[in-house]
Amino acid sequence: MMSWCQLGFQDAGSYFMEEFIYFHDFTMMIILGVLSYVVVFLVLGLVSGWVDSGFVEGQLIEFMWTIFPALILIQIAFPSLLLLYLIEDFSKSFLVCKVIGHQWYWSYEIKTESAEILASVDCYMLPREGAFGMRLLLTDEFLMLPINVPVRILVTSDDVIHSWTLPSLGIKGDAVPGRLNQLNVTLSRKAMFYGQCSEICGANHSFMPVMLMGVTSPQFFMWLDRL
Amino acid sequence: MSSGVEITRPEGAIPLAQKYSGLSEEEVKKRIIAYNPPADSRFPNQNQTKNCFQNYVDFQRCVRLRGEDYKPCQFFERNYKFLCPTGWIEKWDEQLENNTFPVKL
């Protein structure tokens, strides 16, 4: 979860989020370099007081300031597209979890073992008094998923549009009634992850958080069996 | 068990924790999770609505054509049970009973 005055990303909870952070850092490095370059020349140009009235064109410089940014953009595009296609690879999932948005709570359905067991969990936000200082984030029940297992999450809604998101896992999917949106995630560590509904859905839109715990596979099945 | 959680288990089913007791985590991972509806190239993108609905329709057509005991029909049954939310399945089952299902089977 976020802490006070935090400006950067939360610690990554999934392998995809780690890659997103690396890509963000790489792109930010380029952005800051370009920004510094532009600001320096802008300031120099403003304070120098020298003006060349005969300078109306320059073929070489115009060529360079077209080609150089294009090369920078190509360099950004390669990892960007690589990540984009990587997160859309749905062929390797081992577990299917359905997320259904309601006004104003989330419910989860998990089937295992050839549809032998269906677990359905409804997660309501804890009121302020029961939230131990983490107001608007805690729920009475939470979803548990095994770590290091590719999970296929199918998001839909029972009434209006919601959005299911976990920033530390780098996933977000709109819950649209009548539609199944597929997300792919592999949790990388055992921890508690928090998120909040991200699409305006009525009076209690701010009060339907998402809470997910990453656990080992045996712990996941113990949870399913409620031992 | 909390009131917000429902577990539906067929009669005689062994609790999973008991079934997999004594196994290492790797062994549990290999055996469990078992089933994931295979990637269908007809539905390669994020929107899997048609994937769920098509498997349901294909299962209904399969059992009407070949009978309920025909094993290959279970492929479609497993797929739609894993993909489709329970509410959708119940709604479609009700439509089938009332003869208001929108597809000609």
XYZ file of C-alpha atoms in Angstrom:
332
model
C 0.000 0.000 0.000
C 1.018 3.636 -0.355
C 2.548 5.468 2.570
C 2.400 9.163 3.409
C 4.256 11.468 0.994
C 5.164 8.538 -1.231
C 5.802 9.760 -4.782
C 6.999 6.620 -6.536
C 5.459 3.258 -7.277
C 4.587 0.728 -4.608
C 6.916 -2.261 -4.337
C 6.161 -4.650 -7.186
C 4.119 -7.696 -6.259
C 4.172 -9.352 -9.645
C 6.786 -10.010 -12.298
C 5.000 -7.776 -14.772
C 5.048 -4.851 -12.361
C 8.790 -5.260 -11.922
C 9.171 -4.952 -15.687
C 6.853 -1.943 -15.754
C 9.020 -0.214 -13.133
C 12.193 -0.930 -15.115
C 10.560 0.449 -18.253
C 9.351 3.500 -16.352
C 12.844 4.161 -14.997
C 14.373 3.758 -18.465
C 11.876 6.114 -20.101
C 12.131 8.628 -17.266
C 15.904 8.729 -17.752
C 15.386 9.651 -21.405
C 12.715 12.201 -20.552
C 14.883 13.929 -17.957
C 17.814 14.009 -20.375
C 15.740 15.626 -23.091
C 14.164 18.032 -20.610
C 17.544 19.148 -19.268
C 18.866 19.646 -22.780
C 15.867 21.743 -23.819
C 15.790 23.823 -20.628
C 19.489 24.655 -20.848
C 19.231 25.868 -24.435
C 16.012 27.726 -23.725
C 17.511 29.615 -20.813
C 20.725 30.327 -22.685
C 18.753 31.641 -25.606
C 16.689 33.937 -23.403
C 19.529 35.416 -21.383
C 22.111 35.859 -24.123
C 20.434 38.814 -25.800
C 22.044 37.899 -29.149
C 19.777 37.602 -32.158
C 20.836 36.572 -35.659
C 18.375 38.212 -38.029
C 19.807 36.302 -41.009
C 19.217 32.875 -39.491
C 16.075 31.662 -41.245
C 16.869 28.049 -41.988
C 19.493 25.412 -41.416
C 19.154 22.145 -43.288
C 21.551 20.138 -41.175
C 20.164 21.177 -37.793
C 16.579 20.644 -38.902
C 17.520 17.204 -40.180
C 19.223 16.368 -36.896
C 16.391 17.564 -34.688
C 13.956 15.396 -36.661
C 16.044 12.247 -36.843
C 17.425 12.281 -33.304
C 13.997 12.400 -31.559
C 12.713 9.710 -33.932
C 15.591 7.452 -32.886
C 14.835 8.141 -29.231
C 11.187 7.224 -29.773
C 12.143 4.003 -31.525
C 14.367 3.161 -28.571
C 11.424 3.682 -26.223
C 9.036 1.764 -28.462
C 10.976 -1.507 -28.423
C 10.669 -2.337 -24.714
C 7.203 -0.803 -24.640
C 5.799 -3.092 -27.322
C 7.681 -6.054 -25.891
C 5.973 -5.559 -22.542
C 2.634 -4.940 -24.178
C 2.687 -8.275 -25.957
C 4.182 -10.074 -22.978
C 1.279 -9.182 -20.684
C -1.204 -10.319 -23.327
C 0.150 -13.869 -23.408
C -2.683 -15.894 -21.921
C -1.602 -19.367 -22.908
C 0.223 -20.348 -19.726
C -2.324 -19.773 -16.969
C -2.947 -22.440 -14.352
C -5.730 -20.958 -12.296
C -8.904 -19.157 -13.264
C -10.415 -16.588 -10.925
C -13.564 -14.645 -11.716
C -13.997 -11.166 -10.251
C -17.495 -9.741 -10.181
C -18.213 -6.131 -9.284
C -21.384 -5.197 -7.475
C -22.691 -2.020 -5.927
C -20.704 -1.738 -3.703
C -18.491 -4.742 -3.099
C -16.392 -7.260 -5.000
C -17.033 -10.980 -5.160
C -14.618 -13.660 -6.345
C -15.302 -17.118 -7.748
C -12.595 -19.746 -7.939
C -13.020 -23.202 -9.452
C -10.469 -25.932 -9.142
C -10.161 -29.583 -9.991
C -12.397 -29.849 -12.985
C -15.170 -27.734 -11.531
C -15.303 -29.903 -8.412
C -15.133 -26.986 -6.037
C -16.571 -23.542 -6.447
C -15.521 -20.994 -3.851
C -17.346 -17.714 -3.822
C -16.210 -14.831 -1.592
C -17.989 -11.516 -1.023
C -15.735 -8.714 0.195
C -17.266 -5.705 1.918
C -15.226 -2.766 3.169
C -14.667 -2.658 6.925
C -16.180 0.398 8.584
C -13.808 3.053 9.909
C -13.919 1.651 13.434
C -12.730 -1.779 12.361
C -10.023 -0.640 9.958
C -7.035 -0.313 12.384
C -5.989 2.983 10.827
C -6.076 1.664 7.246
C -9.346 3.310 6.403
C -10.922 2.662 3.011
C -8.583 -0.280 2.301
C -9.574 -3.194 4.516
C -12.330 -5.668 3.733
C -13.989 -8.329 5.859
C -12.925 -11.153 3.529
C -10.116 -11.092 1.014
C -8.978 -13.023 -2.004
C -6.010 -15.363 -1.703
C -3.966 -16.406 -4.704
C -0.930 -18.677 -4.907
C 2.423 -17.076 -5.744
C 4.523 -18.058 -8.769
C 1.428 -19.472 -10.468
C 0.123 -17.710 -13.597
C -3.439 -16.708 -12.832
C -6.099 -15.868 -15.375
C -8.479 -13.293 -13.929
C -11.805 -12.662 -15.633
C -13.472 -9.429 -14.570
C -17.130 -8.616 -14.996
C -19.910 -6.782 -13.239
C -23.391 -7.507 -11.998
C -24.812 -4.016 -12.319
C -22.834 -0.933 -13.403
C -19.273 -0.435 -14.639
C -16.569 -0.825 -12.008
C -12.823 -1.254 -12.352
C -10.761 -3.841 -10.480
C -7.219 -2.755 -9.879
C -4.155 -3.633 -7.835
C -1.444 -1.021 -8.447
C 1.334 -3.059 -6.839
C 0.612 -5.913 -9.242
C 0.298 -3.603 -12.228
C -3.153 -4.828 -13.179
C -6.384 -3.039 -13.903
C -9.476 -4.283 -15.695
C -12.839 -2.666 -16.241
C -15.758 -4.635 -14.868
C -18.402 -4.141 -17.531
C -21.798 -5.855 -17.241
C -22.221 -8.449 -19.961
C -18.503 -8.574 -20.756
C -15.605 -10.702 -19.516
C -12.267 -8.897 -19.454
C -9.229 -11.094 -19.091
C -6.141 -10.179 -17.067
C -2.997 -12.191 -16.561
C -0.870 -11.993 -13.423
C 1.794 -14.004 -11.634
C 2.343 -12.987 -8.036
C 5.979 -12.888 -7.037
C 5.894 -12.570 -3.255
C 3.814 -13.407 -0.203
C 2.213 -10.180 0.913
C -1.048 -8.305 1.203
C -1.962 -6.129 -1.776
C -4.547 -3.370 -1.814
C -6.503 -1.590 -4.476
C -9.640 0.464 -4.904
C -12.462 0.610 -7.408
C -11.340 2.761 -10.318
C -14.534 3.560 -12.198
C -17.269 5.757 -10.798
C -20.130 3.488 -9.863
C -22.433 5.344 -7.536
C -22.582 6.689 -4.016
C -20.153 4.209 -2.451
C -17.635 4.052 -5.265
C -14.865 5.104 -2.855
C -15.820 2.400 -0.380
C -15.338 -0.854 -2.251
C -11.654 -1.738 -1.909
C -9.780 -4.740 -3.240
C -7.681 -6.850 -0.903
C -5.558 -9.730 -2.118
C -3.069 -11.944 -0.288
C -0.276 -13.850 -1.981
C 0.298 -17.229 -0.326
C 1.981 -20.543 -1.102
C 0.002 -23.148 -3.029
C -0.708 -25.385 -0.006
C -1.878 -22.337 1.960
C -4.114 -21.411 -0.947
C -5.830 -24.776 -0.800
C -6.141 -24.643 2.943
C -7.911 -21.334 2.481
C -10.191 -22.919 -0.081
C -10.999 -25.662 2.376
C -11.338 -23.108 5.199
C -9.200 -25.101 7.593
C -16.563 -20.304 8.125
C -17.431 -16.649 7.550
C -20.842 -15.790 6.165
C -19.291 -14.141 3.111
C -17.805 -17.366 1.798
C -19.620 -20.221 0.128
C -18.012 -23.450 -0.846
C -19.871 -25.852 -3.089
C -18.468 -29.344 -2.985
C -20.022 -32.527 -4.395
C -20.912 -35.266 -1.950
C -18.065 -37.541 -1.012
C -15.388 -35.101 -2.148
C -12.201 -35.217 -0.088
C -11.054 -31.863 1.327
C -8.145 -30.654 -0.761
C -5.839 -30.089 2.197
C -6.330 -33.726 3.198
C -5.983 -34.948 -0.346
C -2.687 -33.172 -0.782
C -1.272 -33.569 2.713
C 2.264 -34.884 2.787
C 3.090 -33.532 -0.642
C 5.689 -30.850 -1.275
C 4.695 -27.494 -2.673
C 5.987 -28.409 -6.111
C 3.941 -31.595 -6.133
C 0.819 -29.696 -5.088
C 1.386 -27.172 -7.827
C 1.726 -29.877 -10.422
C -1.458 -31.636 -9.458
C -3.782 -28.941 -8.609
C -4.685 -26.361 -10.472
C -5.321 -28.376 -12.880
C -7.552 -27.093 -15.344
C -7.346 -23.969 -17.375
C -9.486 -23.682 -20.494
C -6.953 -23.833 -23.330
C -6.102 -20.748 -25.332
C -8.608 -20.421 -28.144
C -7.286 -18.625 -31.215
C -10.832 -17.539 -32.063
C -10.704 -15.321 -28.958
C -7.142 -14.042 -28.676
C -7.876 -10.704 -27.052
C -8.943 -9.354 -23.715
C -12.664 -9.775 -24.327
C -13.514 -13.375 -23.425
C -17.299 -13.012 -23.354
C -17.794 -14.939 -26.562
C -15.380 -17.641 -25.399
C -17.576 -18.339 -22.379
C -20.839 -18.153 -24.335
C -19.590 -20.239 -27.253
C -18.493 -23.066 -24.954
C -21.881 -23.041 -23.256
C -23.711 -23.189 -26.586
C -21.360 -25.878 -27.899
C -21.983 -28.000 -24.804
C -25.759 -27.702 -25.160
C -25.562 -28.600 -28.827
C -23.233 -31.496 -28.089
C -25.504 -33.123 -25.519
C -28.543 -32.632 -27.709
C -26.756 -34.251 -30.621
C -24.846 -37.023 -28.831
C -26.558 -37.492 -25.502
C -25.523 -36.530 -21.982
C -23.181 -39.492 -21.533
C -20.975 -38.581 -24.462
C -17.602 -37.861 -22.866
C -16.162 -35.343 -25.372
C -19.005 -32.989 -24.469
C -17.372 -32.609 -21.057
C -14.621 -30.572 -22.691
C -17.109 -27.804 -23.441
C -18.757 -28.222 -20.048
C -15.472 -27.765 -18.182
C -14.580 -24.771 -20.301
C -17.790 -22.873 -19.706
C -17.875 -23.747 -16.004
C -14.419 -22.285 -15.576
C -14.912 -19.237 -17.762
C -18.453 -18.120 -17.079
C -19.640 -16.441 -13.883
C -22.176 -18.551 -11.990
C -24.832 -15.886 -12.380
C -24.610 -16.065 -16.158
C -24.843 -19.870 -16.160
C -27.901 -19.817 -13.918
C -29.541 -17.189 -16.118
C -28.920 -19.219 -19.273
C -30.104 -22.446 -17.639
C -33.319 -20.669 -16.692
C -33.718 -19.369 -20.217
C -33.278 -22.884 -21.559
C -35.968 -24.188 -19.224
C -38.327 -21.405 -20.268
C -37.473 -21.828 -23.927
C -36.262 -18.240 -24.189
C -32.603 -18.929 -24.878
C -31.516 -16.542 -27.644
C -29.682 -19.143 -29.718
C -31.265 -21.919 -31.776
C -29.668 -25.115 -30.464
